[in-house]
Amino acid sequence: MTDRRRSVAAAADGFMRAFTVDDLIAAARAHSPGIGVATVYRAVASMEDAGALERVGSRDGSALYVRCSVEEHHHHLVCTACGAVAHTPCPLGAPASDAAHEGFVVTSHQVTLYGLCAACATTGPEGG
Amino acid sequence: MTDRRRSVAAAADGFMRAFTVDDLIAAARAHSPGIGVATVYRAVASMEDAGALERVGSRDGSALYVRCSVEEHHHHLVCTACGAVAHTPCPLGAPASDAAHEGFVVTSHQVTLYGLCAACATTGPEGG
DNA sequence: TCCAAAATGAGAATCATTATCACAAGTAGA
DNA sequence: TCTACTTGTGATAATGATTCTCATTTTGGA
Ligand SMILES: [Mn+2]
Ligand SMILES: [Mn+2]
Ligand SMILES: [Zn+2]
Ligand SMILES: [Zn+2]
């Protein structure tokens, strides 16, 4: 774990919302001014591999990520208005046992729920 | 509905697997030799809006789509070995009622299961 | 300390997707 | 038929996120 990687991880920790790699670069530069984009992209890739980061879609052609500190397998609720993220348990009881598709071996799956967080649903966008 | 749009739709119908826009362009040119990439991208966008196409991830930086003739809300099983696609009913009973996240109003969600289709699981990749 | 392996960053390259824009085709009304 | 207007098309340029290159540090262990 290098100094740069620590900066990126800390920057990711700072977000309460979904963020882009650009967001991450800007945040990481607060503590590591000279950090390069390639380094951040590399850190993102390794954090994604490690499960510390998960991609939850994209916005204007940029990938959107959320920080996951939870170890167990889980999924996400992403507010499309303010970007707030909640981590939610996996709702799929036994996806591999779907009788209609016998023989299909599920190795991974991705569930993302989009909508409005409580704050945005009540006070409107930018309200949270 | 123009001649070009019809060609793209027909090309999409021809795929039994997930496909990229490039795949679609090549297939559409079989019947509309001069069709341009912009036109295909525009057709893809409108079919996606109409629910006739759904994006199910990406491969090497290119978006992957599947053709959906089913009208009802559903999701997909995508074979990561051969690209085979199965359409599967929505496994989420009442996603909006998750007690742990009261207040979050779910407006859309995306569920994709990746794995191996029966053929690939038994005979190995390229076996299906 | 010494060294091989891994990480870094500036910049170039890639390349999927979009934007432009001039033109073709249809449409509706006069 | 003429005209005005809208829509679709396609060649091409532009965009921009991500990846690659490569010379230069940095790291962590012996
Ligand atoms: Mn999470
Ligand atoms: Mn479908
Ligand atoms: Zn569903
Ligand atoms: Zn398969």
PDB file of C-alpha atoms (C1' of nucleotides) and ligand atoms in Angstrom:
ATOM      1  CA  MET A   1       0.000   0.000   0.000  1.00  0.00           C
ATOM      2  CA  THR A   2       1.721   3.122  -1.240  1.00  0.00           C
ATOM      3  CA  ASP A   3       1.226   6.726  -0.295  1.00  0.00           C
ATOM      4  CA  ARG A   4      -0.656   7.411  -3.527  1.00  0.00           C
ATOM      5  CA  ARG A   5      -3.014   4.486  -3.026  1.00  0.00           C
ATOM      6  CA  ARG A   6      -3.707   5.670   0.474  1.00  0.00           C
ATOM      7  CA  SER A   7      -4.611   9.114  -0.824  1.00  0.00           C
ATOM      8  CA  VAL A   8      -7.034   7.674  -3.332  1.00  0.00           C
ATOM      9  CA  ALA A   9      -8.619   5.411  -0.728  1.00  0.00           C
ATOM     10  CA  ALA A  10      -8.959   8.317   1.684  1.00  0.00           C
ATOM     11  CA  ALA A  11     -10.469  10.464  -1.045  1.00  0.00           C
ATOM     12  CA  ALA A  12     -12.976   7.734  -1.839  1.00  0.00           C
ATOM     13  CA  ASP A  13     -13.832   7.476   1.846  1.00  0.00           C
ATOM     14  CA  GLY A  14     -14.714  11.142   1.810  1.00  0.00           C
ATOM     15  CA  PHE A  15     -17.588  10.766  -0.602  1.00  0.00           C
ATOM     16  CA  MET A  16     -21.059  10.210   0.746  1.00  0.00           C
ATOM     17  CA  ARG A  17     -22.332   9.932  -2.819  1.00  0.00           C
ATOM     18  CA  ALA A  18     -21.569   8.220  -6.064  1.00  0.00           C
ATOM     19  CA  PHE A  19     -18.568   9.827  -7.737  1.00  0.00           C
ATOM     20  CA  THR A  20     -16.671   9.851 -10.995  1.00  0.00           C
ATOM     21  CA  VAL A  21     -12.966   9.246 -11.451  1.00  0.00           C
ATOM     22  CA  ASP A  22     -12.590  12.966 -12.064  1.00  0.00           C
ATOM     23  CA  ASP A  23     -14.182  13.659  -8.704  1.00  0.00           C
ATOM     24  CA  LEU A  24     -11.734  11.235  -7.184  1.00  0.00           C
ATOM     25  CA  ILE A  25      -8.748  12.846  -8.883  1.00  0.00           C
ATOM     26  CA  ALA A  26      -9.736  16.267  -7.613  1.00  0.00           C
ATOM     27  CA  ALA A  27     -10.237  14.956  -4.084  1.00  0.00           C
ATOM     28  CA  ALA A  28      -7.021  12.955  -4.057  1.00  0.00           C
ATOM     29  CA  ARG A  29      -5.057  16.018  -5.148  1.00  0.00           C
ATOM     30  CA  ALA A  30      -6.083  17.760  -1.948  1.00  0.00           C
ATOM     31  CA  HIS A  31      -3.608  15.560  -0.107  1.00  0.00           C
ATOM     32  CA  SER A  32      -1.370  14.450  -2.976  1.00  0.00           C
ATOM     33  CA  PRO A  33      -1.182  17.519  -5.226  1.00  0.00           C
ATOM     34  CA  GLY A  34       0.899  15.952  -7.954  1.00  0.00           C
ATOM     35  CA  ILE A  35      -0.966  12.665  -8.319  1.00  0.00           C
ATOM     36  CA  GLY A  36      -1.507  11.766 -11.957  1.00  0.00           C
ATOM     37  CA  VAL A  37      -4.664  10.564 -13.635  1.00  0.00           C
ATOM     38  CA  ALA A  38      -3.126   7.247 -14.655  1.00  0.00           C
ATOM     39  CA  THR A  39      -2.287   6.526 -11.043  1.00  0.00           C
ATOM     40  CA  VAL A  40      -5.843   7.194  -9.946  1.00  0.00           C
ATOM     41  CA  TYR A  41      -7.239   5.037 -12.716  1.00  0.00           C
ATOM     42  CA  ARG A  42      -4.886   2.264 -11.647  1.00  0.00           C
ATOM     43  CA  ALA A  43      -5.942   2.642  -8.025  1.00  0.00           C
ATOM     44  CA  VAL A  44      -9.598   2.533  -9.043  1.00  0.00           C
ATOM     45  CA  ALA A  45      -9.024  -0.675 -10.980  1.00  0.00           C
ATOM     46  CA  SER A  46      -7.340  -2.389  -8.071  1.00  0.00           C
ATOM     47  CA  MET A  47      -9.910  -1.200  -5.564  1.00  0.00           C
ATOM     48  CA  GLU A  48     -12.616  -2.449  -7.873  1.00  0.00           C
ATOM     49  CA  ASP A  49     -10.904  -5.837  -8.038  1.00  0.00           C
ATOM     50  CA  ALA A  50     -10.676  -5.883  -4.256  1.00  0.00           C
ATOM     51  CA  GLY A  51     -14.363  -5.024  -3.903  1.00  0.00           C
ATOM     52  CA  ALA A  52     -13.659  -1.708  -2.204  1.00  0.00           C
ATOM     53  CA  LEU A  53     -15.223   0.143  -5.094  1.00  0.00           C
ATOM     54  CA  GLU A  54     -18.186  -0.766  -7.215  1.00  0.00           C
ATOM     55  CA  ARG A  55     -19.333   0.718 -10.456  1.00  0.00           C
ATOM     56  CA  VAL A  56     -22.978   1.692 -10.375  1.00  0.00           C
ATOM     57  CA  GLY A  57     -23.529   3.088 -13.846  1.00  0.00           C
ATOM     58  CA  SER A  58     -22.377   6.190 -15.641  1.00  0.00           C
ATOM     59  CA  ARG A  59     -23.186   9.867 -15.968  1.00  0.00           C
ATOM     60  CA  ASP A  60     -22.412  11.783 -19.165  1.00  0.00           C
ATOM     61  CA  GLY A  61     -20.075   9.105 -20.379  1.00  0.00           C
ATOM     62  CA  SER A  62     -18.110   8.908 -17.141  1.00  0.00           C
ATOM     63  CA  ALA A  63     -18.216   5.840 -14.945  1.00  0.00           C
ATOM     64  CA  LEU A  64     -19.893   6.266 -11.547  1.00  0.00           C
ATOM     65  CA  TYR A  65     -18.500   4.500  -8.502  1.00  0.00           C
ATOM     66  CA  VAL A  66     -19.433   3.993  -4.885  1.00  0.00           C
ATOM     67  CA  ARG A  67     -17.158   3.174  -2.006  1.00  0.00           C
ATOM     68  CA  CYS A  68     -17.947  -0.124  -0.283  1.00  0.00           C
ATOM     69  CA  SER A  69     -16.606  -0.764   3.165  1.00  0.00           C
ATOM     70  CA  VAL A  70     -19.036  -3.612   3.704  1.00  0.00           C
ATOM     71  CA  GLU A  71     -17.345  -6.930   3.111  1.00  0.00           C
ATOM     72  CA  GLU A  72     -20.369  -9.080   2.374  1.00  0.00           C
ATOM     73  CA  HIS A  73     -21.954  -9.267  -1.003  1.00  0.00           C
ATOM     74  CA  HIS A  74     -24.555  -6.542  -1.366  1.00  0.00           C
ATOM     75  CA  HIS A  75     -26.059  -4.029  -3.779  1.00  0.00           C
ATOM     76  CA  HIS A  76     -26.930  -0.363  -4.019  1.00  0.00           C
ATOM     77  CA  LEU A  77     -29.648   2.226  -3.990  1.00  0.00           C
ATOM     78  CA  VAL A  78     -28.514   5.240  -5.965  1.00  0.00           C
ATOM     79  CA  CYS A  79     -30.395   8.512  -5.891  1.00  0.00           C
ATOM     80  CA  THR A  80     -30.560   9.891  -9.402  1.00  0.00           C
ATOM     81  CA  ALA A  81     -31.139  13.384  -8.073  1.00  0.00           C
ATOM     82  CA  CYS A  82     -28.352  13.881  -5.535  1.00  0.00           C
ATOM     83  CA  GLY A  83     -26.217  10.775  -5.940  1.00  0.00           C
ATOM     84  CA  ALA A  84     -26.780   9.553  -2.392  1.00  0.00           C
ATOM     85  CA  VAL A  85     -25.907   5.894  -2.012  1.00  0.00           C
ATOM     86  CA  ALA A  86     -27.269   3.259   0.339  1.00  0.00           C
ATOM     87  CA  HIS A  87     -25.918  -0.252   0.603  1.00  0.00           C
ATOM     88  CA  THR A  88     -28.646  -2.839   0.590  1.00  0.00           C
ATOM     89  CA  PRO A  89     -28.632  -6.607   1.076  1.00  0.00           C
ATOM     90  CA  CYS A  90     -28.869  -8.846  -1.955  1.00  0.00           C
ATOM     91  CA  PRO A  91     -32.532  -9.504  -2.746  1.00  0.00           C
ATOM     92  CA  LEU A  92     -31.803 -12.569  -4.844  1.00  0.00           C
ATOM     93  CA  GLY A  93     -32.511 -15.652  -2.776  1.00  0.00           C
ATOM     94  CA  ALA A  94     -31.275 -18.291  -5.127  1.00  0.00           C
ATOM     95  CA  PRO A  95     -30.739 -16.765  -8.531  1.00  0.00           C
ATOM     96  CA  ALA A  96     -29.037 -19.874  -9.856  1.00  0.00           C
ATOM     97  CA  SER A  97     -32.042 -22.023  -9.131  1.00  0.00           C
ATOM     98  CA  ASP A  98     -34.377 -20.256 -11.504  1.00  0.00           C
ATOM     99  CA  ALA A  99     -36.303 -23.181 -12.891  1.00  0.00           C
ATOM    100  CA  ALA A 100     -36.889 -21.473 -16.205  1.00  0.00           C
ATOM    101  CA  HIS A 101     -33.211 -21.441 -16.948  1.00  0.00           C
ATOM    102  CA  GLU A 102     -31.884 -24.709 -15.694  1.00  0.00           C
ATOM    103  CA  GLY A 103     -28.299 -25.211 -16.521  1.00  0.00           C
ATOM    104  CA  PHE A 104     -27.269 -21.593 -16.413  1.00  0.00           C
ATOM    105  CA  VAL A 105     -24.519 -21.227 -13.838  1.00  0.00           C
ATOM    106  CA  VAL A 106     -24.597 -17.777 -12.312  1.00  0.00           C
ATOM    107  CA  THR A 107     -21.114 -16.596 -11.425  1.00  0.00           C
ATOM    108  CA  SER A 108     -21.886 -12.970 -10.657  1.00  0.00           C
ATOM    109  CA  HIS A 109     -24.728 -10.554 -10.789  1.00  0.00           C
ATOM    110  CA  GLN A 110     -25.333  -6.907 -10.433  1.00  0.00           C
ATOM    111  CA  VAL A 111     -28.388  -5.217  -8.983  1.00  0.00           C
ATOM    112  CA  THR A 112     -28.763  -1.477  -8.861  1.00  0.00           C
ATOM    113  CA  LEU A 113     -31.880   0.353  -7.835  1.00  0.00           C
ATOM    114  CA  TYR A 114     -32.234   3.922  -9.026  1.00  0.00           C
ATOM    115  CA  GLY A 115     -34.631   6.426  -7.591  1.00  0.00           C
ATOM    116  CA  LEU A 116     -34.864   9.256  -5.109  1.00  0.00           C
ATOM    117  CA  CYS A 117     -33.470   9.189  -1.615  1.00  0.00           C
ATOM    118  CA  ALA A 118     -35.799  10.249   1.183  1.00  0.00           C
ATOM    119  CA  ALA A 119     -34.404  13.778   1.199  1.00  0.00           C
ATOM    120  CA  CYS A 120     -34.731  14.332  -2.534  1.00  0.00           C
ATOM    121  CA  ALA A 121     -38.144  12.699  -2.637  1.00  0.00           C
ATOM    122  CA  THR A 122     -39.506  15.170  -0.150  1.00  0.00           C
ATOM    123  CA  THR A 123     -37.557  18.391  -0.625  1.00  0.00           C
ATOM    124  CA  GLY A 124     -36.781  17.981  -4.311  1.00  0.00           C
ATOM    125  CA  PRO A 125     -33.443  17.750  -6.125  1.00  0.00           C
ATOM    126  CA  GLU A 126     -30.454  19.444  -4.472  1.00  0.00           C
ATOM    127  CA  GLY A 127     -32.417  19.275  -1.268  1.00  0.00           C
ATOM    128  CA  GLY A 128     -30.287  16.527   0.196  1.00  0.00           C
TER     129      GLY A 128
ATOM    130  CA  MET B   1     -40.424   4.046 -39.382  1.00  0.00           C
ATOM    131  CA  THR B   2     -37.913   4.486 -42.155  1.00  0.00           C
ATOM    132  CA  ASP B   3     -36.154   1.934 -44.293  1.00  0.00           C
ATOM    133  CA  ARG B   4     -32.938   2.406 -42.320  1.00  0.00           C
ATOM    134  CA  ARG B   5     -34.623   1.908 -38.960  1.00  0.00           C
ATOM    135  CA  ARG B   6     -36.225  -1.243 -40.310  1.00  0.00           C
ATOM    136  CA  SER B   7     -32.833  -2.573 -41.349  1.00  0.00           C
ATOM    137  CA  VAL B   8     -31.383  -1.977 -37.914  1.00  0.00           C
ATOM    138  CA  ALA B   9     -34.344  -3.621 -36.192  1.00  0.00           C
ATOM    139  CA  ALA B  10     -34.111  -6.614 -38.510  1.00  0.00           C
ATOM    140  CA  ALA B  11     -30.382  -6.862 -37.870  1.00  0.00           C
ATOM    141  CA  ALA B  12     -30.987  -6.794 -34.122  1.00  0.00           C
ATOM    142  CA  ASP B  13     -33.593  -9.536 -34.515  1.00  0.00           C
ATOM    143  CA  GLY B  14     -30.953 -11.697 -36.113  1.00  0.00           C
ATOM    144  CA  PHE B  15     -28.782 -11.910 -33.034  1.00  0.00           C
ATOM    145  CA  MET B  16     -29.266 -14.763 -30.610  1.00  0.00           C
ATOM    146  CA  ARG B  17     -26.577 -13.251 -28.383  1.00  0.00           C
ATOM    147  CA  ALA B  18     -25.553  -9.990 -26.852  1.00  0.00           C
ATOM    148  CA  PHE B  19     -24.036  -7.716 -29.476  1.00  0.00           C
ATOM    149  CA  THR B  20     -22.143  -4.471 -29.828  1.00  0.00           C
ATOM    150  CA  VAL B  21     -23.101  -1.525 -31.982  1.00  0.00           C
ATOM    151  CA  ASP B  22     -20.322  -2.535 -34.354  1.00  0.00           C
ATOM    152  CA  ASP B  23     -21.898  -5.963 -34.704  1.00  0.00           C
ATOM    153  CA  LEU B  24     -25.150  -4.237 -35.464  1.00  0.00           C
ATOM    154  CA  ILE B  25     -23.595  -1.954 -38.059  1.00  0.00           C
ATOM    155  CA  ALA B  26     -22.045  -4.891 -39.867  1.00  0.00           C
ATOM    156  CA  ALA B  27     -25.309  -6.809 -39.826  1.00  0.00           C
ATOM    157  CA  ALA B  28     -27.399  -3.853 -40.915  1.00  0.00           C
ATOM    158  CA  ARG B  29     -25.088  -3.256 -43.877  1.00  0.00           C
ATOM    159  CA  ALA B  30     -25.988  -6.659 -45.225  1.00  0.00           C
ATOM    160  CA  HIS B  31     -29.351  -5.210 -46.218  1.00  0.00           C
ATOM    161  CA  SER B  32     -28.549  -1.494 -46.259  1.00  0.00           C
ATOM    162  CA  PRO B  33     -24.971  -1.349 -47.558  1.00  0.00           C
ATOM    163  CA  GLY B  34     -24.553   2.389 -47.254  1.00  0.00           C
ATOM    164  CA  ILE B  35     -25.990   2.862 -43.778  1.00  0.00           C
ATOM    165  CA  GLY B  36     -23.838   5.163 -41.659  1.00  0.00           C
ATOM    166  CA  VAL B  37     -22.668   4.673 -38.131  1.00  0.00           C
ATOM    167  CA  ALA B  38     -24.482   7.753 -36.865  1.00  0.00           C
ATOM    168  CA  THR B  39     -27.740   6.385 -38.180  1.00  0.00           C
ATOM    169  CA  VAL B  40     -27.248   3.092 -36.394  1.00  0.00           C
ATOM    170  CA  TYR B  41     -26.341   4.847 -33.163  1.00  0.00           C
ATOM    171  CA  ARG B  42     -29.473   6.946 -33.513  1.00  0.00           C
ATOM    172  CA  ALA B  43     -31.564   3.842 -34.116  1.00  0.00           C
ATOM    173  CA  VAL B  44     -30.035   2.157 -31.092  1.00  0.00           C
ATOM    174  CA  ALA B  45     -30.891   5.150 -28.919  1.00  0.00           C
ATOM    175  CA  SER B  46     -34.498   5.184 -30.015  1.00  0.00           C
ATOM    176  CA  MET B  47     -34.881   1.427 -29.677  1.00  0.00           C
ATOM    177  CA  GLU B  48     -33.404   1.651 -26.223  1.00  0.00           C
ATOM    178  CA  ASP B  49     -35.900   4.357 -25.336  1.00  0.00           C
ATOM    179  CA  ALA B  50     -38.683   2.179 -26.667  1.00  0.00           C
ATOM    180  CA  GLY B  51     -37.514  -0.793 -24.637  1.00  0.00           C
ATOM    181  CA  ALA B  52     -36.700  -2.869 -27.707  1.00  0.00           C
ATOM    182  CA  LEU B  53     -33.036  -2.914 -26.772  1.00  0.00           C
ATOM    183  CA  GLU B  54     -31.408  -3.118 -23.401  1.00  0.00           C
ATOM    184  CA  ARG B  55     -27.853  -2.519 -22.456  1.00  0.00           C
ATOM    185  CA  VAL B  56     -26.384  -5.370 -20.445  1.00  0.00           C
ATOM    186  CA  GLY B  57     -22.850  -4.193 -19.805  1.00  0.00           C
ATOM    187  CA  SER B  58     -19.817  -3.722 -21.974  1.00  0.00           C
ATOM    188  CA  ARG B  59     -16.996  -5.674 -23.566  1.00  0.00           C
ATOM    189  CA  ASP B  60     -13.630  -4.056 -24.289  1.00  0.00           C
ATOM    190  CA  GLY B  61     -15.075  -0.594 -23.921  1.00  0.00           C
ATOM    191  CA  SER B  62     -18.004  -1.201 -26.251  1.00  0.00           C
ATOM    192  CA  ALA B  63     -21.552  -1.277 -24.985  1.00  0.00           C
ATOM    193  CA  LEU B  64     -23.308  -4.638 -25.123  1.00  0.00           C
ATOM    194  CA  TYR B  65     -26.984  -4.858 -26.014  1.00  0.00           C
ATOM    195  CA  VAL B  66     -29.668  -7.474 -26.172  1.00  0.00           C
ATOM    196  CA  ARG B  67     -32.831  -7.427 -28.227  1.00  0.00           C
ATOM    197  CA  CYS B  68     -36.008  -7.546 -26.137  1.00  0.00           C
ATOM    198  CA  SER B  69     -39.226  -8.544 -27.806  1.00  0.00           C
ATOM    199  CA  VAL B  70     -40.880  -9.212 -24.464  1.00  0.00           C
ATOM    200  CA  GLU B  71     -43.019  -6.292 -23.418  1.00  0.00           C
ATOM    201  CA  GLU B  72     -43.171  -6.879 -19.696  1.00  0.00           C
ATOM    202  CA  HIS B  73     -40.497  -5.771 -17.295  1.00  0.00           C
ATOM    203  CA  HIS B  74     -37.800  -8.427 -17.041  1.00  0.00           C
ATOM    204  CA  HIS B  75     -34.081  -8.975 -16.741  1.00  0.00           C
ATOM    205  CA  HIS B  76     -31.282 -10.984 -18.302  1.00  0.00           C
ATOM    206  CA  LEU B  77     -28.953 -13.885 -17.939  1.00  0.00           C
ATOM    207  CA  VAL B  78     -25.849 -13.243 -19.990  1.00  0.00           C
ATOM    208  CA  CYS B  79     -23.298 -15.934 -20.687  1.00  0.00           C
ATOM    209  CA  THR B  80     -19.838 -14.463 -20.274  1.00  0.00           C
ATOM    210  CA  ALA B  81     -18.379 -17.205 -22.429  1.00  0.00           C
ATOM    211  CA  CYS B  82     -20.539 -17.184 -25.541  1.00  0.00           C
ATOM    212  CA  GLY B  83     -22.815 -14.189 -25.075  1.00  0.00           C
ATOM    213  CA  ALA B  84     -26.008 -16.227 -25.029  1.00  0.00           C
ATOM    214  CA  VAL B  85     -28.888 -14.308 -23.527  1.00  0.00           C
ATOM    215  CA  ALA B  86     -31.953 -15.492 -21.666  1.00  0.00           C
ATOM    216  CA  HIS B  87     -34.768 -13.253 -20.573  1.00  0.00           C
ATOM    217  CA  THR B  88     -35.789 -13.884 -16.997  1.00  0.00           C
ATOM    218  CA  PRO B  89     -38.619 -12.571 -14.834  1.00  0.00           C
ATOM    219  CA  CYS B  90     -37.907  -9.863 -12.291  1.00  0.00           C
ATOM    220  CA  PRO B  91     -36.822 -11.426  -8.997  1.00  0.00           C
ATOM    221  CA  LEU B  92     -37.502  -8.314  -6.947  1.00  0.00           C
ATOM    222  CA  GLY B  93     -40.771  -8.682  -5.124  1.00  0.00           C
ATOM    223  CA  ALA B  94     -41.102  -5.247  -3.650  1.00  0.00           C
ATOM    224  CA  PRO B  95     -37.785  -3.447  -3.914  1.00  0.00           C
ATOM    225  CA  ALA B  96     -39.277  -0.160  -2.764  1.00  0.00           C
ATOM    226  CA  SER B  97     -40.432  -1.640   0.533  1.00  0.00           C
ATOM    227  CA  ASP B  98     -36.984  -2.441   1.855  1.00  0.00           C
ATOM    228  CA  ALA B  99     -37.413  -1.549   5.511  1.00  0.00           C
ATOM    229  CA  ALA B 100     -33.769  -0.637   5.916  1.00  0.00           C
ATOM    230  CA  HIS B 101     -34.137   2.191   3.468  1.00  0.00           C
ATOM    231  CA  GLU B 102     -37.518   3.676   4.131  1.00  0.00           C
ATOM    232  CA  GLY B 103     -38.095   6.759   2.125  1.00  0.00           C
ATOM    233  CA  PHE B 104     -36.097   5.766  -0.900  1.00  0.00           C
ATOM    234  CA  VAL B 105     -38.406   5.825  -3.908  1.00  0.00           C
ATOM    235  CA  VAL B 106     -37.253   3.309  -6.479  1.00  0.00           C
ATOM    236  CA  THR B 107     -37.946   4.519 -10.002  1.00  0.00           C
ATOM    237  CA  SER B 108     -35.941   1.974 -11.947  1.00  0.00           C
ATOM    238  CA  HIS B 109     -33.590  -0.859 -11.382  1.00  0.00           C
ATOM    239  CA  GLN B 110     -31.259  -3.053 -13.290  1.00  0.00           C
ATOM    240  CA  VAL B 111     -30.510  -6.690 -12.637  1.00  0.00           C
ATOM    241  CA  THR B 112     -28.080  -8.670 -14.716  1.00  0.00           C
ATOM    242  CA  LEU B 113     -26.864 -12.142 -13.938  1.00  0.00           C
ATOM    243  CA  TYR B 114     -23.604 -13.220 -15.509  1.00  0.00           C
ATOM    244  CA  GLY B 115     -22.418 -16.754 -15.774  1.00  0.00           C
ATOM    245  CA  LEU B 116     -22.304 -19.716 -18.122  1.00  0.00           C
ATOM    246  CA  CYS B 117     -25.181 -20.958 -20.190  1.00  0.00           C
ATOM    247  CA  ALA B 118     -25.932 -24.674 -20.048  1.00  0.00           C
ATOM    248  CA  ALA B 119     -23.993 -25.313 -23.229  1.00  0.00           C
ATOM    249  CA  CYS B 120     -20.899 -23.433 -22.168  1.00  0.00           C
ATOM    250  CA  ALA B 121     -21.017 -24.849 -18.663  1.00  0.00           C
ATOM    251  CA  THR B 122     -20.852 -28.387 -19.987  1.00  0.00           C
ATOM    252  CA  THR B 123     -18.887 -28.261 -23.228  1.00  0.00           C
ATOM    253  CA  GLY B 124     -16.700 -25.296 -22.360  1.00  0.00           C
ATOM    254  CA  PRO B 125     -16.378 -21.918 -24.078  1.00  0.00           C
ATOM    255  CA  GLU B 126     -17.161 -21.789 -27.785  1.00  0.00           C
ATOM    256  CA  GLY B 127     -19.076 -24.986 -27.264  1.00  0.00           C
ATOM    257  CA  GLY B 128     -22.466 -23.339 -27.613  1.00  0.00           C
TER     258      GLY B 128
ATOM    259  C1'  DT C   1      22.868  -0.398   1.788  1.00  0.00           C
ATOM    260  C1'  DC C   2      21.637  -2.641  -2.646  1.00  0.00           C
ATOM    261  C1'  DC C   3      18.545  -4.301  -5.997  1.00  0.00           C
ATOM    262  C1'  DA C   4      14.681  -6.149  -8.597  1.00  0.00           C
ATOM    263  C1'  DA C   5      10.063  -5.388  -8.877  1.00  0.00           C
ATOM    264  C1'  DA C   6       6.353  -2.422  -8.716  1.00  0.00           C
ATOM    265  C1'  DA C   7       4.474   2.226  -8.901  1.00  0.00           C
ATOM    266  C1'  DT C   8       4.320   6.748 -10.790  1.00  0.00           C
ATOM    267  C1'  DG C   9       3.188  10.634 -14.012  1.00  0.00           C
ATOM    268  C1'  DA C  10       3.527  13.394 -18.300  1.00  0.00           C
ATOM    269  C1'  DG C  11       2.064  12.972 -22.373  1.00  0.00           C
ATOM    270  C1'  DA C  12       0.573  10.424 -26.520  1.00  0.00           C
ATOM    271  C1'  DA C  13      -2.582   7.235 -28.368  1.00  0.00           C
ATOM    272  C1'  DT C  14      -6.927   4.793 -28.720  1.00  0.00           C
ATOM    273  C1'  DC C  15     -11.410   4.558 -30.001  1.00  0.00           C
ATOM    274  C1'  DA C  16     -16.386   4.409 -28.840  1.00  0.00           C
ATOM    275  C1'  DT C  17     -19.678   7.725 -29.113  1.00  0.00           C
ATOM    276  C1'  DT C  18     -21.463  12.542 -30.445  1.00  0.00           C
ATOM    277  C1'  DA C  19     -21.846  16.622 -32.798  1.00  0.00           C
ATOM    278  C1'  DT C  20     -21.855  19.123 -37.338  1.00  0.00           C
ATOM    279  C1'  DC C  21     -23.759  20.170 -41.374  1.00  0.00           C
ATOM    280  C1'  DA C  22     -25.107  19.860 -46.097  1.00  0.00           C
ATOM    281  C1'  DC C  23     -28.313  17.330 -48.467  1.00  0.00           C
ATOM    282  C1'  DA C  24     -32.346  14.108 -49.476  1.00  0.00           C
ATOM    283  C1'  DA C  25     -36.975  12.844 -48.662  1.00  0.00           C
ATOM    284  C1'  DG C  26     -41.299  13.330 -47.011  1.00  0.00           C
ATOM    285  C1'  DT C  27     -45.542  16.399 -45.567  1.00  0.00           C
ATOM    286  C1'  DA C  28     -48.948  19.846 -45.526  1.00  0.00           C
ATOM    287  C1'  DG C  29     -50.971  23.755 -47.012  1.00  0.00           C
ATOM    288  C1'  DA C  30     -51.867  27.365 -50.569  1.00  0.00           C
TER     289       DA C  30
ATOM    290  C1'  DT D   1     -47.526  22.310 -58.628  1.00  0.00           C
ATOM    291  C1'  DC D   2     -44.853  25.406 -55.654  1.00  0.00           C
ATOM    292  C1'  DT D   3     -43.210  26.412 -51.129  1.00  0.00           C
ATOM    293  C1'  DA D   4     -42.032  26.008 -46.305  1.00  0.00           C
ATOM    294  C1'  DC D   5     -41.110  23.006 -42.891  1.00  0.00           C
ATOM    295  C1'  DT D   6     -39.731  18.926 -40.581  1.00  0.00           C
ATOM    296  C1'  DT D   7     -37.215  14.759 -40.229  1.00  0.00           C
ATOM    297  C1'  DG D   8     -33.748  11.397 -41.447  1.00  0.00           C
ATOM    298  C1'  DT D   9     -29.350  10.491 -43.342  1.00  0.00           C
ATOM    299  C1'  DG D  10     -24.216   9.948 -43.780  1.00  0.00           C
ATOM    300  C1'  DA D  11     -19.448  11.699 -44.305  1.00  0.00           C
ATOM    301  C1'  DT D  12     -16.580  13.689 -41.446  1.00  0.00           C
ATOM    302  C1'  DA D  13     -14.689  16.123 -37.548  1.00  0.00           C
ATOM    303  C1'  DA D  14     -14.714  16.579 -32.721  1.00  0.00           C
ATOM    304  C1'  DT D  15     -15.086  15.001 -28.097  1.00  0.00           C
ATOM    305  C1'  DG D  16     -13.467  12.964 -24.144  1.00  0.00           C
ATOM    306  C1'  DA D  17     -12.883   9.110 -21.054  1.00  0.00           C
ATOM    307  C1'  DT D  18      -9.736   5.635 -20.530  1.00  0.00           C
ATOM    308  C1'  DT D  19      -5.460   3.222 -21.626  1.00  0.00           C
ATOM    309  C1'  DC D  20      -0.765   2.921 -23.156  1.00  0.00           C
ATOM    310  C1'  DT D  21       4.262   4.203 -23.245  1.00  0.00           C
ATOM    311  C1'  DC D  22       8.276   4.840 -21.120  1.00  0.00           C
ATOM    312  C1'  DA D  23      11.674   7.169 -18.432  1.00  0.00           C
ATOM    313  C1'  DT D  24      11.991   7.984 -13.719  1.00  0.00           C
ATOM    314  C1'  DT D  25      11.024   7.175  -8.710  1.00  0.00           C
ATOM    315  C1'  DT D  26       9.766   4.524  -4.992  1.00  0.00           C
ATOM    316  C1'  DT D  27       9.139   0.439  -2.383  1.00  0.00           C
ATOM    317  C1'  DG D  28      10.164  -3.464   0.520  1.00  0.00           C
ATOM    318  C1'  DG D  29      12.997  -7.277   1.289  1.00  0.00           C
ATOM    319  C1'  DA D  30      17.646  -9.463   1.479  1.00  0.00           C
TER     320       DA D  30
HETATM  321 MN    MN E   1     -21.610  -1.089  -1.326  1.00  0.00          MN
HETATM  322 MN    MN E   2     -34.971  -8.902 -22.562  1.00  0.00          MN
HETATM  323 ZN    ZN E   3     -36.973  -6.017 -12.220  1.00  0.00          ZN
HETATM  324 ZN    ZN E   4     -22.707 -19.644 -23.136  1.00  0.00          ZN
END
